[in-house]
Amino acid sequence: MNRNVVIVVAVVAIIAIVGAAIAITGDNGGNDSGSEKDFAGMEIVPVDNLDNGIVAVGQDSFRWVTYFGLADKCVMVDMNDKTNYMGKSFMYVGKAQALTAHPDLKFTTTNCGVTPQDVKTIIELDPSIVIVPADFEINYLQEMDALRAAGLNIFHIGYIYTFLEEGSFDMTGDLVMQIDTMSKVLNMEDRGQELKDLINSTVSDILSIRDKITDARTGYIGALAYNGAHGIDSSINYYMPFALAGVENIMEDAITGVNEDSKVGTFSATAIKERIQDDTILFLDATGIYTCTDNTSLGVMELFAGHEAYVACPYIWTGMNYENVLVGAYQILHDAYGLLTDEELQKKIDAVYEGFLGSSDSLRNETASSIAPSETTVSVYEDMNNLYEGRRHNPIHGAISVDGKGIVYL
């Protein structure tokens, strides 16, 4: 056995005992000190520098590093961020930056997780900081203890889906904490404030346009993704783009079993039928629209025959697409109410991606979903659309129609 592997295994075995003691004493849980502790309840140790790079593994870690403009500092990211672009708009900028700076960029050997082999790789990289989801302390405790035993600085992020408060549209406490703790550990308080200002100003802009609505509409969002793509009966009680854009969600009071994190669930055809009104607009998430061809989906689709229908911007893809939520609200203001021209809509979309990612132009420099990168400059939005049309055979925005048999025409 390789000597390094032996060392790691030994460390894991020893530290497992320490981990058990921590669990018993409760020193490893909760967050009761504001931004002085991360989402795993552990003290934040700000980095002195990033000379040795960043390891950002697990769901959302690379997303948030890209938001902070540090994708080029990443020396290792998650397997899920290898060529899985699609609705993850941050990938169209951050991945190329990481690959350009580190052509030998490392990846985990498992999807949204960490293995003993990954621990060995991380220790060998000796990064300035390791960024992981907080639930790694539950699901991969021995691996985390081994990294700590190697003297690495580990920082934990949270999984955040609903990031705007219902009604007020203020940032949720969890979102504020995510930004504040990232700002602290990276010594990037200015960028943290920029992100908060960006979100607040974009929300304010959306609401100022919404104020021009004279006749509010009702809507149904279907084909929402969670743990993969799902059909038209996959929906949610609180859909942030609807709320922001002034569309009443007909499923707001419907009861069903939902995913604990995303709050997305499968609703019965009866529940949907009972709530459809004459003015209800059908929206289908771009990620799941291709699945709306089975008998169940076709039966529900028939309920919307003759109704206005549109494709909605990808809401979830391996975590919440925060920027896409705001883009989706602008799309709805354009589609449902005609309050934005095509040109105005594109400018709003580009501004959102520029603010979150540092560029509204796609930098993608590798093939993803069998789609080669564009030979000419295209926007993040256009490139994402290219991948959806190439892999899913549907766009990420546009009008669709439904006939009496429930067939979607793109």
XYZ file of C-alpha atoms in Angstrom:
410
model
C 0.000 0.000 0.000
C 1.200 3.508 -0.790
C 2.745 5.142 2.287
C 0.546 8.260 1.922
C -2.568 6.107 1.865
C -1.429 4.312 5.011
C -0.976 7.637 6.750
C -4.417 8.823 5.741
C -6.120 5.605 6.828
C -4.336 5.745 10.164
C -5.352 9.346 10.680
C -8.967 8.517 9.875
C -8.997 5.688 12.383
C -7.535 7.809 15.174
C -9.621 10.888 14.476
C -12.848 8.876 14.341
C -12.536 8.562 18.114
C -12.124 12.320 18.418
C -15.122 12.826 16.143
C -17.254 10.633 18.356
C -16.231 12.640 21.405
C -17.106 15.855 19.611
C -20.517 14.501 18.689
C -21.180 13.514 22.300
C -20.159 16.853 23.764
C -22.042 18.815 21.111
C -19.046 20.977 20.240
C -19.511 20.357 16.518
C -23.058 21.565 15.903
C -25.227 24.601 15.542
C -24.454 28.192 14.816
C -25.042 30.547 17.710
C -22.367 33.152 17.068
C -23.493 34.830 13.859
C -20.825 35.130 11.206
C -18.044 34.141 13.640
C -18.965 30.502 12.956
C -19.761 28.747 9.709
C -22.781 26.566 8.846
C -21.295 23.597 10.694
C -20.984 25.720 13.828
C -17.195 25.803 13.581
C -14.993 28.808 14.127
C -14.023 30.690 10.991
C -10.282 31.003 10.350
C -9.703 33.730 7.713
C -7.085 32.846 5.114
C -3.867 34.843 5.053
C -3.494 34.204 1.330
C -4.619 31.825 -1.404
C -1.140 30.962 -2.667
C -1.836 27.237 -2.394
C -5.251 27.507 -3.980
C -8.794 26.507 -3.059
C -10.390 23.081 -2.908
C -14.136 23.568 -3.457
C -15.980 20.251 -3.364
C -19.551 19.142 -2.755
C -22.718 20.823 -3.948
C -22.556 24.621 -4.312
C -18.961 25.126 -3.130
C -17.558 25.975 -6.579
C -20.687 28.046 -7.283
C -19.991 30.311 -4.324
C -16.269 30.532 -5.027
C -17.170 31.699 -8.548
C -19.532 34.332 -7.128
C -16.586 35.665 -5.147
C -14.472 35.867 -8.295
C -12.013 33.198 -7.183
C -12.679 30.362 -9.626
C -9.145 30.742 -10.961
C -7.805 29.886 -7.497
C -9.450 26.462 -7.477
C -7.058 23.515 -7.702
C -9.772 20.899 -7.118
C -13.546 20.898 -7.586
C -16.359 18.381 -7.393
C -16.944 15.662 -9.985
C -20.351 17.271 -10.534
C -18.549 20.375 -11.809
C -16.487 18.478 -14.360
C -18.611 18.787 -17.520
C -22.058 19.126 -15.947
C -22.999 22.634 -17.142
C -26.650 22.815 -18.304
C -28.607 25.015 -15.837
C -25.568 25.815 -13.648
C -24.924 29.265 -15.130
C -21.864 29.850 -12.923
C -20.064 27.074 -14.795
C -20.077 29.021 -18.062
C -17.636 31.500 -16.504
C -15.992 29.850 -13.494
C -15.010 26.518 -15.013
C -12.947 28.069 -17.824
C -11.222 30.344 -15.324
C -10.271 27.350 -13.178
C -9.086 25.282 -16.148
C -7.078 28.130 -17.649
C -5.260 28.775 -14.381
C -4.887 25.072 -13.558
C -4.899 22.803 -16.637
C -4.357 19.860 -14.256
C -7.442 20.775 -12.201
C -8.359 17.890 -9.908
C -11.834 16.432 -9.381
C -13.385 14.316 -6.633
C -13.927 10.643 -7.408
C -17.575 10.780 -6.358
C -20.506 13.082 -7.076
C -21.144 15.755 -4.420
C -19.165 13.849 -1.839
C -15.640 12.965 -0.756
C -13.818 9.635 -0.560
C -10.617 8.479 1.188
C -8.888 8.763 -2.183
C -10.071 12.387 -2.409
C -8.728 13.011 1.093
C -5.324 11.793 -0.066
C -5.442 14.104 -3.106
C -6.493 17.106 -1.033
C -3.739 16.550 1.529
C -1.180 16.297 -1.264
C -2.461 19.572 -2.764
C -2.143 21.259 0.647
C -4.583 24.055 -0.293
C -4.952 27.355 1.507
C -8.585 26.478 2.250
C -11.031 23.622 1.733
C -14.665 24.661 1.162
C -17.352 22.001 1.644
C -21.067 21.793 2.540
C -21.833 21.627 6.243
C -23.499 18.234 5.910
C -20.107 16.700 5.103
C -19.611 16.748 8.872
C -22.493 14.275 9.074
C -22.028 12.188 5.941
C -18.219 12.211 5.734
C -17.064 12.844 9.279
C -13.993 10.598 9.144
C -12.822 12.238 5.926
C -13.283 15.695 7.431
C -11.404 14.675 10.570
C -8.540 13.386 8.428
C -8.324 16.726 6.634
C -8.328 18.559 9.963
C -5.625 16.279 11.280
C -3.534 17.289 8.272
C -3.771 20.891 9.465
C -6.053 22.121 6.676
C -8.394 25.086 7.052
C -11.920 23.772 6.417
C -14.857 26.102 5.848
C -18.490 24.987 5.611
C -21.280 26.475 3.493
C -25.013 25.863 3.770
C -27.530 24.528 1.267
C -29.846 27.478 0.579
C -32.861 27.217 -1.707
C -35.473 29.780 -0.653
C -33.171 32.793 -0.399
C -35.734 35.615 -0.384
C -38.306 36.112 2.356
C -41.900 35.696 1.271
C -43.649 39.048 0.959
C -40.782 41.398 1.785
C -38.268 39.776 -0.620
C -35.505 40.619 1.822
C -32.570 38.247 1.753
C -33.109 35.384 4.180
C -30.920 35.141 7.239
C -29.235 32.067 5.775
C -28.323 33.875 2.564
C -26.897 36.808 4.500
C -24.918 34.403 6.671
C -23.617 32.567 3.603
C -22.300 35.780 2.104
C -20.993 37.176 5.401
C -19.138 34.018 6.395
C -17.627 33.634 2.925
C -16.573 37.277 3.075
C -14.916 36.712 6.425
C -13.025 33.518 5.656
C -11.782 34.866 2.307
C -11.062 38.391 3.584
C -13.342 39.746 0.869
C -15.858 41.909 2.706
C -16.082 44.334 -0.233
C -17.129 41.585 -2.634
C -19.605 40.272 -0.095
C -21.230 43.688 0.110
C -21.284 43.893 -3.701
C -23.207 40.626 -3.854
C -25.737 41.783 -1.292
C -26.151 45.115 -3.071
C -26.554 43.288 -6.378
C -29.302 41.039 -5.073
C -31.128 43.901 -3.335
C -30.914 46.253 -6.306
C -32.026 43.561 -8.762
C -34.978 42.650 -6.579
C -35.885 46.347 -6.297
C -35.711 46.713 -10.068
C -37.955 43.687 -10.611
C -40.482 45.003 -8.089
C -40.481 48.456 -9.703
C -41.435 46.833 -13.005
C -44.014 44.639 -11.269
C -45.667 47.782 -9.906
C -46.793 48.543 -13.464
C -49.041 45.462 -13.581
C -52.688 46.424 -13.909
C -54.290 42.976 -14.139
C -52.469 40.221 -12.252
C -52.451 36.701 -13.684
C -52.348 33.237 -12.163
C -49.718 30.696 -13.143
C -48.598 27.102 -12.788
C -44.952 26.066 -12.857
C -44.250 22.470 -13.818
C -41.320 20.218 -14.711
C -39.212 21.546 -11.827
C -36.056 19.557 -11.203
C -34.856 18.043 -7.944
C -32.496 15.063 -7.865
C -32.936 14.918 -11.626
C -35.509 16.072 -14.156
C -39.231 15.587 -13.560
C -42.477 16.038 -15.487
C -45.264 18.585 -15.497
C -46.628 17.433 -12.120
C -43.378 18.482 -10.409
C -44.119 21.856 -8.850
C -43.714 23.956 -5.714
C -45.903 25.985 -3.334
C -43.652 29.044 -3.322
C -41.989 29.740 -6.664
C -39.811 32.813 -6.247
C -39.945 34.013 -9.897
C -43.769 34.060 -9.713
C -43.761 35.935 -6.421
C -41.256 38.501 -7.670
C -43.034 39.009 -10.990
C -46.557 39.310 -9.611
C -48.023 35.999 -10.794
C -50.246 34.139 -8.326
C -49.114 30.528 -7.914
C -52.213 28.335 -8.161
C -50.457 25.605 -6.148
C -49.685 27.872 -3.204
C -52.111 26.086 -0.885
C -51.778 22.573 -2.310
C -50.506 19.864 0.010
C -48.072 17.177 -1.096
C -44.866 15.505 -0.015
C -41.897 17.689 -0.962
C -38.133 17.440 -1.064
C -36.911 18.698 2.318
C -34.313 21.061 0.857
C -35.769 22.310 -2.422
C -39.470 22.129 -1.398
C -40.244 20.750 -4.851
C -42.817 17.952 -4.937
C -45.120 15.905 -7.148
C -48.729 17.131 -7.226
C -51.755 15.121 -8.318
C -53.592 15.865 -11.552
C -56.722 16.421 -9.461
C -55.036 19.067 -7.310
C -53.774 20.850 -10.410
C -57.118 20.632 -12.237
C -59.033 22.033 -9.262
C -56.854 25.138 -9.223
C -56.560 26.048 -12.902
C -58.361 29.287 -13.752
C -59.288 30.791 -17.108
C -56.318 33.179 -16.961
C -53.761 30.623 -15.709
C -50.495 30.626 -17.633
C -48.504 27.406 -17.884
C -44.745 27.625 -17.351
C -42.505 24.580 -17.796
C -38.975 24.560 -16.408
C -36.446 24.114 -19.189
C -34.758 21.246 -17.363
C -37.773 18.930 -17.186
C -39.838 19.861 -20.215
C -38.357 17.000 -22.230
C -39.898 14.488 -19.786
C -43.464 15.728 -20.376
C -44.283 12.948 -22.819
C -45.435 10.061 -20.611
C -49.111 9.326 -20.072
C -49.237 11.109 -16.719
C -47.697 14.271 -18.129
C -49.848 14.173 -21.249
C -52.972 13.899 -19.111
C -51.992 16.969 -17.094
C -50.889 18.815 -20.219
C -54.385 18.424 -21.655
C -55.713 20.500 -18.774
C -53.785 23.476 -20.165
C -54.966 23.162 -23.762
C -55.612 26.670 -25.104
C -53.794 28.401 -22.231
C -50.771 30.642 -22.702
C -47.614 28.639 -22.104
C -43.896 29.421 -21.851
C -40.552 27.827 -21.049
C -39.072 28.986 -17.722
C -35.392 29.530 -16.923
C -33.773 26.533 -15.125
C -34.628 26.884 -11.429
C -32.588 24.109 -9.807
C -29.622 22.177 -11.146
C -27.439 20.635 -8.452
C -28.474 23.393 -6.083
C -30.348 26.647 -6.437
C -29.533 28.789 -9.450
C -29.810 32.115 -7.629
C -29.067 34.239 -10.677
C -31.488 32.207 -12.783
C -34.284 32.907 -10.299
C -33.859 36.629 -10.912
C -33.539 36.088 -14.663
C -36.687 33.969 -14.502
C -38.612 36.821 -12.865
C -37.584 39.143 -15.698
C -38.679 36.512 -18.220
C -42.117 36.323 -16.609
C -42.528 40.096 -16.608
C -41.757 39.912 -20.335
C -43.961 36.892 -21.085
C -46.992 37.306 -18.826
C -47.282 41.077 -18.852
C -45.271 42.416 -21.783
C -43.535 44.888 -19.473
C -40.122 44.379 -21.064
C -39.168 44.416 -24.724
C -36.883 41.684 -26.044
C -33.969 44.113 -26.003
C -34.724 45.301 -22.474
C -35.011 41.701 -21.283
C -31.617 40.783 -22.697
C -29.981 43.781 -21.039
C -31.488 42.823 -17.680
C -30.325 39.222 -18.078
C -26.782 40.226 -19.002
C -26.618 42.587 -16.022
C -27.570 39.765 -13.631
C -24.898 37.414 -14.928
C -22.300 40.182 -15.068
C -23.003 41.000 -11.438
C -22.891 37.432 -10.128
C -20.186 35.982 -12.346
C -18.058 38.966 -13.359
C -18.913 38.384 -17.019
C -22.095 38.120 -19.060
C -20.075 36.423 -21.815
C -19.647 32.675 -21.682
C -16.020 31.622 -21.285
C -16.720 27.917 -21.797
C -13.680 26.300 -23.387
C -14.562 22.606 -23.250
C -17.199 20.310 -24.705
C -20.155 19.717 -22.415
C -23.188 17.510 -23.087
C -21.575 16.751 -26.459
C -21.838 20.445 -27.361
C -18.546 22.059 -28.362
C -17.804 25.597 -27.148
C -18.829 28.380 -29.490
C -16.213 29.638 -31.926
C -17.587 33.163 -31.497
C -18.365 35.170 -28.384
C -21.784 34.328 -26.968
C -23.434 35.337 -23.720
C -23.857 33.024 -20.739
C -27.577 33.011 -21.487
C -27.065 32.110 -25.157
C -24.554 29.381 -24.383
C -26.805 27.852 -21.748
C -29.587 27.888 -24.327
C -27.254 26.183 -26.817
C -26.648 23.307 -24.394
C -30.353 22.877 -23.657
C -31.260 22.858 -27.321
C -28.457 20.421 -28.047
C -29.107 18.012 -25.168
C -32.781 18.528 -24.263
C -34.009 19.774 -27.656
C -35.759 22.713 -26.034
C -34.744 26.327 -25.304
C -34.549 27.992 -21.896
C -37.123 30.619 -22.822
C -39.928 31.151 -25.289
C -43.602 30.557 -26.019
C -44.968 27.029 -26.402
C -48.447 25.740 -27.169
C -50.540 22.851 -25.934
C -53.255 21.146 -27.984
C -56.120 18.937 -26.823
C -53.830 15.892 -26.631
C -51.328 17.628 -24.422
C -48.579 17.887 -27.021
C -45.989 20.631 -26.541
C -44.851 22.390 -29.682
C -41.579 24.286 -29.381
